[in-house]
Amino acid sequence: MDYNLQIQKLLVKMDAVASPQDKLTLLKQAITLADTHNDVEWGFDLRLELIDVESDTPCRSDSLPAFTWIVEAYEQNPDLFKERDFVWKYKWMISYVRRNASISMEQIDAIVEDFKMRLQRNGYSLRAYYYSKVHMAYFLGNLEDARINLELADKELRDNMSNCAACELDDKVELQLRSGNFDSAMTMGQDLFTKKLTCGHMPFTTYCTCVECFTKANDFEKAHEFFLKAEEDLLATENDTSQILNVSKLILFLSIYNREKAWEYFEEYCDWSYGADDYYTFIFAKNILPLLNEDGNRTLKINAVMPWYKSDNNYDIKELYNYYYNIANDLARRFDARNNSVYVTHQLENIFAIGKN
C-alpha cells in the first residue's frame, strides 16, 4: 500500500478517537512512515500535529524532539517551509524546558532569546516574548519581575503571536492574587469570571488559581465559591489531562474543606499525573500531601497504570504519603539547584502550614 494512503488512513483513525494518548500513538506511526520514506513535508506537518495533541497531556517529552526536528527541517529547507508555521509553538517549548529540571537555565535563556530573534525576524512584536518572561518570573516566585514584564508586554502591539486576551488577563489577575491584592484581583478578573473572555483553558485556570490563593489565605468561603465554578468547568476537560496541575489545587482545597470529596478527586484524577513533566509532577505531589497526611488504610479504585497500584485496592496511606513526599522533595532540590534558589523547596515546606491558622 502507498505510504501516503497509509498516513491518511492513520489520520482518519486519529480523528475518530478522543484520548490524546491514542492520537499520539497513531501520529507516531504516521511519522515513522514519513521518515522511512524521507518525506520531509509529511514529517513537518505530522510533527506540528503531534505538538498540538501533546499539549492536552501533562507531558511534552515527544514535543521537544519533534520541535527540534521541525526547526532543523526549516533551516535546511527555507524555501519549502515558513518559519511562521512553527514560531507559535516556541511558546509551548519554552514552557516545557522551564518545567524540566534537567535543562539548565543557560539553555532556557538561549531558547527564550532565540524565540525573541525569530519573532523580530518575522515582523512580530515582543509581546509574546515578554509574556514568556512573565511565566518564568512566576515559576521563580519573582513577582517584581512578573510586574515589570507585564508592563513591558503592554507597551508592545498585539499581533498573531500574542496570547489571547483571556490568557493575558489571567496572568494579570494571577499577579494580584499572588501579591495578596484580592480585591484588585476580583475587580480585574470580572471579564473572566463572567466568561466575557474565554479560551480553551480560561477561566478554568483562573478559578483554580483563585481556589489556591484563597485557600492559602485561609479564606475557605471564597475558595469554595471558586471551587464550585472550577468544578463545573472541569467536566468539560475530561480528555485534557494537562489540567492535572489545576486539579491538584482543587484537591489541596478539598483536603481541608471536605476530605472525603478530596479522596474522590484523588481517586478519579491521580492517573492524570502519570508520566507528567517534572514541574507538574512536583506540584501534584506537593498539593496532595495534606490529604495523604493521615494514618490507616483506605480502599481506592486506582488506574493500574500508576506505579503504586495494588490489585486488592487496599492502600497504606502513610506509604503513599512517603512516596509522594520523596518525589516532591527530590524535584524541589533539583529545581532549586538548577534555578540557584530555594523557592521550590519553600513551596514544599509551606504546604504543611495551609489551614493551620
Coordinates of C-alpha atoms in Angstrom, one line a residue:
M1 CA 0.0 0.0 0.0
D2 CA 1.2 3.5 -0.8
Y3 CA 2.6 5.2 2.3
N4 CA 0.7 8.4 1.6
L5 CA -2.5 6.4 1.8
Q6 CA -1.3 4.6 4.9
I7 CA -0.6 8.0 6.6
Q8 CA -4.0 9.3 5.6
K9 CA -5.8 6.3 7.0
L10 CA -3.9 6.7 10.3
L11 CA -5.1 10.4 10.4
V12 CA -8.7 9.3 9.8
K13 CA -8.3 6.9 12.7
M14 CA -6.8 9.6 14.8
D15 CA -9.8 11.9 14.2
A16 CA -12.1 9.1 15.5
V17 CA -10.5 8.7 18.9
A18 CA -10.8 11.0 21.9
S19 CA -7.8 10.1 24.0
P20 CA -4.7 12.2 23.4
Q21 CA -2.6 9.2 24.1
D22 CA -4.3 7.2 21.4
K23 CA -4.0 10.0 19.0
L24 CA -0.2 10.2 19.8
T25 CA 0.2 6.5 19.1
L26 CA -1.3 6.9 15.7
L27 CA 0.7 10.1 14.9
K28 CA 3.9 8.4 15.8
Q29 CA 3.1 5.6 13.4
A30 CA 2.5 8.1 10.7
I31 CA 5.7 10.0 11.4
T32 CA 7.7 6.7 11.2
L33 CA 6.1 6.1 7.8
A34 CA 7.0 9.6 6.6
D35 CA 10.6 9.4 7.9
T36 CA 11.1 5.9 6.4
H37 CA 10.2 7.4 3.0
N38 CA 12.2 10.6 3.6
D39 CA 9.1 12.7 3.2
V40 CA 10.1 15.9 4.9
E41 CA 6.8 17.7 4.2
W42 CA 4.7 14.9 5.8
G43 CA 7.3 14.8 8.7
F44 CA 6.9 18.5 9.2
D45 CA 3.1 18.6 9.2
L46 CA 2.7 15.5 11.3
R47 CA 5.1 16.7 14.0
L48 CA 3.2 20.0 14.2
E49 CA 0.1 18.0 14.8
L50 CA 1.9 15.9 17.4
I51 CA 2.9 19.0 19.3
D52 CA -0.8 20.2 19.2
V53 CA -2.1 16.9 20.5
E54 CA 0.5 16.5 23.2
S55 CA -0.4 20.0 24.6
D56 CA -3.5 18.2 26.0
T57 CA -1.4 16.0 28.2
P58 CA 0.8 16.8 31.2
C59 CA 4.0 15.7 29.4
R60 CA 5.7 17.3 26.4
S61 CA 8.6 14.7 26.1
D62 CA 7.8 13.9 22.4
S63 CA 7.1 17.6 21.5
L64 CA 10.6 18.8 22.2
P65 CA 12.4 16.4 19.8
A66 CA 9.6 17.0 17.3
F67 CA 10.0 20.7 17.5
T68 CA 13.8 20.4 17.2
W69 CA 13.3 18.3 14.0
I70 CA 10.9 21.0 12.7
V71 CA 13.4 23.8 13.2
E72 CA 16.2 21.9 11.6
A73 CA 14.0 21.0 8.7
Y74 CA 13.2 24.7 8.2
E75 CA 16.8 25.7 8.4
Q76 CA 17.7 23.1 5.8
N77 CA 14.7 23.9 3.5
P78 CA 13.9 27.6 4.0
D79 CA 12.1 27.7 0.6
L80 CA 9.9 24.7 1.5
F81 CA 8.6 25.8 4.9
K82 CA 7.7 29.0 6.6
E83 CA 9.1 29.9 10.0
R84 CA 5.7 31.5 10.9
D85 CA 4.2 28.0 10.7
F86 CA 6.0 26.9 13.9
V87 CA 7.0 30.1 15.8
W88 CA 3.8 29.9 17.9
K89 CA 4.8 26.5 19.1
Y90 CA 8.0 28.1 20.5
K91 CA 6.0 29.4 23.5
W92 CA 5.0 25.8 24.4
M93 CA 8.5 24.6 24.1
I94 CA 9.7 27.4 26.4
S95 CA 7.1 26.2 29.0
Y96 CA 8.3 22.6 28.6
V97 CA 12.0 23.3 29.1
R98 CA 11.2 25.5 32.1
R99 CA 9.3 22.6 33.7
N100 CA 12.1 20.1 33.0
A101 CA 14.6 20.1 35.9
S102 CA 17.3 18.5 33.7
I103 CA 17.5 21.5 31.4
S104 CA 19.9 24.3 32.5
M105 CA 19.0 27.9 32.9
E106 CA 21.6 28.7 30.3
Q107 CA 19.8 26.5 27.8
I108 CA 16.4 28.0 28.7
D109 CA 17.7 31.6 28.4
A110 CA 19.2 30.7 25.0
I111 CA 15.9 29.2 23.8
V112 CA 14.0 32.3 25.0
E113 CA 16.4 34.6 23.2
D114 CA 16.1 32.5 20.0
F115 CA 12.4 32.9 20.3
K116 CA 12.8 36.7 20.5
M117 CA 15.1 36.7 17.5
R118 CA 12.6 34.7 15.4
L119 CA 9.7 37.0 16.4
Q120 CA 11.6 40.1 15.3
R121 CA 12.8 38.4 12.1
N122 CA 9.2 37.7 11.1
G123 CA 7.9 41.2 11.9
Y124 CA 6.1 40.4 15.2
S125 CA 6.1 42.5 18.3
L126 CA 7.8 41.3 21.5
R127 CA 4.6 41.0 23.4
A128 CA 4.7 37.2 23.4
Y129 CA 8.4 37.3 24.4
Y130 CA 7.7 39.4 27.5
Y131 CA 4.8 37.1 28.5
S132 CA 7.2 34.1 28.3
K133 CA 9.4 36.1 30.8
V134 CA 6.3 36.7 33.0
H135 CA 5.7 33.0 33.2
M136 CA 9.4 32.4 34.1
A137 CA 9.1 35.0 36.8
Y138 CA 6.1 33.2 38.3
F139 CA 8.0 30.0 38.1
L140 CA 10.8 31.5 40.1
G141 CA 8.5 33.3 42.6
N142 CA 9.8 36.7 41.5
L143 CA 6.6 38.9 41.5
E144 CA 8.5 42.1 40.8
D145 CA 10.0 40.6 37.6
A146 CA 6.5 39.5 36.6
R147 CA 5.1 43.0 37.1
I148 CA 7.9 44.6 35.1
N149 CA 7.5 42.2 32.2
L150 CA 3.7 42.6 32.2
E151 CA 4.2 46.4 31.8
L152 CA 6.7 45.8 29.0
A153 CA 4.3 43.5 27.3
D154 CA 1.5 46.0 27.4
K155 CA 3.7 48.5 25.6
E156 CA 4.0 46.1 22.6
L157 CA 1.5 45.7 19.9
R158 CA -1.0 42.7 20.0
D159 CA -0.4 40.5 16.9
N160 CA -0.9 36.9 15.8
M161 CA 1.9 35.7 18.1
S162 CA 0.2 37.3 21.2
N163 CA -1.6 35.2 23.7
C164 CA -5.3 35.5 23.7
A165 CA -6.9 38.3 25.7
A166 CA -8.3 35.7 28.3
C167 CA -4.8 34.3 28.9
E168 CA -3.2 37.7 29.2
L169 CA -5.8 38.8 31.7
D170 CA -5.3 35.6 33.7
D171 CA -1.6 36.4 34.0
K172 CA -2.5 39.9 35.4
V173 CA -5.1 38.5 37.8
E174 CA -2.5 36.0 39.0
L175 CA -0.1 38.7 39.9
Q176 CA -2.7 40.4 42.1
L177 CA -3.7 37.1 43.7
R178 CA -0.1 36.1 44.4
S179 CA 0.6 39.6 45.8
G180 CA -2.4 39.3 48.2
N181 CA -4.3 42.0 46.5
F182 CA -7.6 40.1 46.4
D183 CA -10.0 43.0 46.0
S184 CA -8.0 44.2 43.0
A185 CA -7.9 40.6 41.6
M186 CA -11.7 40.3 41.9
T187 CA -12.3 43.6 40.1
M188 CA -9.7 43.0 37.4
G189 CA -10.9 39.4 36.7
Q190 CA -14.6 40.2 36.1
D191 CA -14.4 39.6 32.3
L192 CA -13.0 36.1 33.1
F193 CA -15.4 35.4 36.0
T194 CA -18.4 36.3 33.8
K195 CA -16.9 34.4 30.9
K196 CA -16.9 37.5 28.7
L197 CA -13.4 36.4 27.9
T198 CA -12.7 32.7 27.4
C199 CA -10.4 30.3 25.7
G200 CA -9.6 26.6 25.9
H201 CA -8.2 26.8 29.4
M202 CA -9.8 30.0 30.7
P203 CA -11.5 30.8 33.0
F204 CA -10.9 27.3 34.5
T205 CA -7.3 28.1 35.2
T206 CA -8.2 31.4 36.8
Y207 CA -10.8 29.7 39.0
C208 CA -8.2 27.2 40.2
T209 CA -5.6 29.9 40.9
C210 CA -8.3 31.7 43.0
V211 CA -9.0 28.5 44.9
E212 CA -5.4 28.0 45.6
C213 CA -4.7 31.6 46.7
F214 CA -7.8 31.9 48.9
T215 CA -7.0 28.5 50.4
K216 CA -3.5 29.7 51.4
A217 CA -5.1 32.9 52.8
N218 CA -7.4 30.8 54.9
D219 CA -10.5 32.3 53.2
F220 CA -12.2 29.0 52.7
E221 CA -15.6 30.6 51.9
K222 CA -14.2 32.4 49.0
A223 CA -12.1 29.4 47.9
H224 CA -15.3 27.3 47.9
E225 CA -17.1 29.9 45.8
F226 CA -14.4 29.5 43.1
F227 CA -14.1 25.8 43.6
L228 CA -17.8 25.4 42.5
K229 CA -17.0 27.4 39.4
A230 CA -13.9 25.3 38.7
E231 CA -15.7 22.0 39.3
E232 CA -18.4 22.9 36.7
D233 CA -15.8 23.7 34.1
L234 CA -13.7 20.6 34.9
L235 CA -16.5 18.4 33.5
A236 CA -15.7 19.9 30.1
T237 CA -12.0 18.9 30.2
E238 CA -12.3 15.2 30.6
N239 CA -9.7 14.4 27.9
D240 CA -7.3 17.3 28.8
T241 CA -5.0 15.6 31.3
S242 CA -2.7 18.6 31.1
Q243 CA -5.1 20.1 33.7
I244 CA -3.7 17.9 36.5
L245 CA -1.8 20.9 37.9
N246 CA -5.0 22.8 38.3
V247 CA -6.9 19.7 39.6
S248 CA -4.2 19.3 42.3
K249 CA -5.1 22.8 43.5
L250 CA -8.7 21.7 43.9
I251 CA -7.6 18.6 45.9
L252 CA -5.5 20.8 48.1
F253 CA -8.5 22.9 49.0
L254 CA -10.7 19.9 49.5
S255 CA -8.2 18.2 51.8
I256 CA -9.1 21.0 54.3
Y257 CA -12.7 21.7 53.4
N258 CA -14.1 18.3 52.5
R259 CA -11.6 15.4 52.9
E260 CA -13.9 12.7 51.6
K261 CA -14.6 14.6 48.4
A262 CA -10.8 15.2 48.2
W263 CA -10.3 11.4 48.2
E264 CA -12.9 11.1 45.4
Y265 CA -10.9 13.6 43.4
F266 CA -7.7 11.9 44.1
E267 CA -9.1 8.5 43.1
E268 CA -10.6 10.0 39.9
Y269 CA -7.7 12.1 38.7
C270 CA -4.4 10.8 40.1
D271 CA -3.6 8.9 37.0
W272 CA -3.6 12.1 35.1
S273 CA -0.2 12.7 36.8
Y274 CA 1.3 9.6 35.3
G275 CA 4.4 10.4 33.3
A276 CA 3.9 14.2 33.8
D277 CA 6.7 16.8 33.3
D278 CA 8.9 17.4 36.3
Y279 CA 7.2 20.5 37.5
Y280 CA 3.7 19.1 37.0
T281 CA 4.8 16.1 39.0
F282 CA 6.2 18.3 41.8
I283 CA 3.0 20.4 42.0
F284 CA 0.8 17.4 42.1
A285 CA 2.9 15.6 44.7
K286 CA 3.2 18.7 46.9
N287 CA -0.5 19.6 46.7
I288 CA -1.8 16.1 47.7
L289 CA 0.5 15.8 50.7
P290 CA -2.0 17.4 53.2
L291 CA -4.6 14.8 52.0
L292 CA -2.2 11.9 52.4
N293 CA -1.0 13.0 55.8
E294 CA -3.1 10.6 57.8
D295 CA -2.8 7.1 59.3
G296 CA -4.5 3.9 58.3
N297 CA -5.5 2.1 55.2
R298 CA -8.1 3.1 52.5
T299 CA -9.8 1.2 49.7
L300 CA -9.2 3.1 46.5
K301 CA -10.0 2.2 42.9
I302 CA -6.9 3.3 41.0
N303 CA -5.9 3.0 37.4
A304 CA -3.4 0.2 37.1
V305 CA -1.0 2.4 35.2
M306 CA 0.1 4.0 38.5
P307 CA 3.4 2.7 39.8
W308 CA 2.0 2.1 43.2
Y309 CA -1.2 0.3 42.1
K310 CA -2.4 -2.7 44.1
S311 CA -4.7 -5.2 42.7
D312 CA -6.6 -5.6 46.0
N313 CA -7.3 -1.9 46.1
N314 CA -6.1 -1.6 49.7
Y315 CA -3.6 1.1 50.3
D316 CA -1.5 2.1 53.3
I317 CA -1.9 5.9 53.3
K318 CA 1.4 6.6 55.0
E319 CA 3.2 4.6 52.3
L320 CA 1.5 6.8 49.7
Y321 CA 2.5 9.9 51.7
N322 CA 6.1 8.9 51.8
Y323 CA 6.1 8.0 48.1
Y324 CA 4.8 11.4 47.1
Y325 CA 6.9 13.4 49.6
N326 CA 10.1 11.8 48.4
I327 CA 9.2 12.7 44.8
A328 CA 8.3 16.3 45.7
N329 CA 11.4 16.7 47.9
D330 CA 13.8 15.3 45.2
L331 CA 12.3 17.6 42.5
A332 CA 12.3 20.6 44.8
R333 CA 16.1 20.1 45.4
R334 CA 16.7 19.6 41.7
F335 CA 14.8 22.7 40.6
D336 CA 16.4 24.9 43.3
A337 CA 19.8 23.7 42.3
R338 CA 19.0 24.5 38.6
N339 CA 17.4 27.8 39.5
N340 CA 20.0 28.8 42.1
S341 CA 17.1 29.4 44.5
V342 CA 15.2 28.0 47.5
Y343 CA 11.8 29.0 46.2
V344 CA 10.6 25.5 45.2
T345 CA 11.7 24.0 48.5
H346 CA 9.9 26.7 50.4
Q347 CA 6.7 25.8 48.4
L348 CA 7.0 22.2 49.7
E349 CA 7.7 23.3 53.3
N350 CA 4.9 25.8 53.3
I351 CA 2.3 23.3 52.1
F352 CA 2.0 21.9 55.6
A353 CA 1.0 25.2 57.2
I354 CA -2.1 25.6 55.0
G355 CA -5.3 25.5 57.0
K356 CA -3.4 25.6 60.4
N357 CA -4.1 29.2 61.2

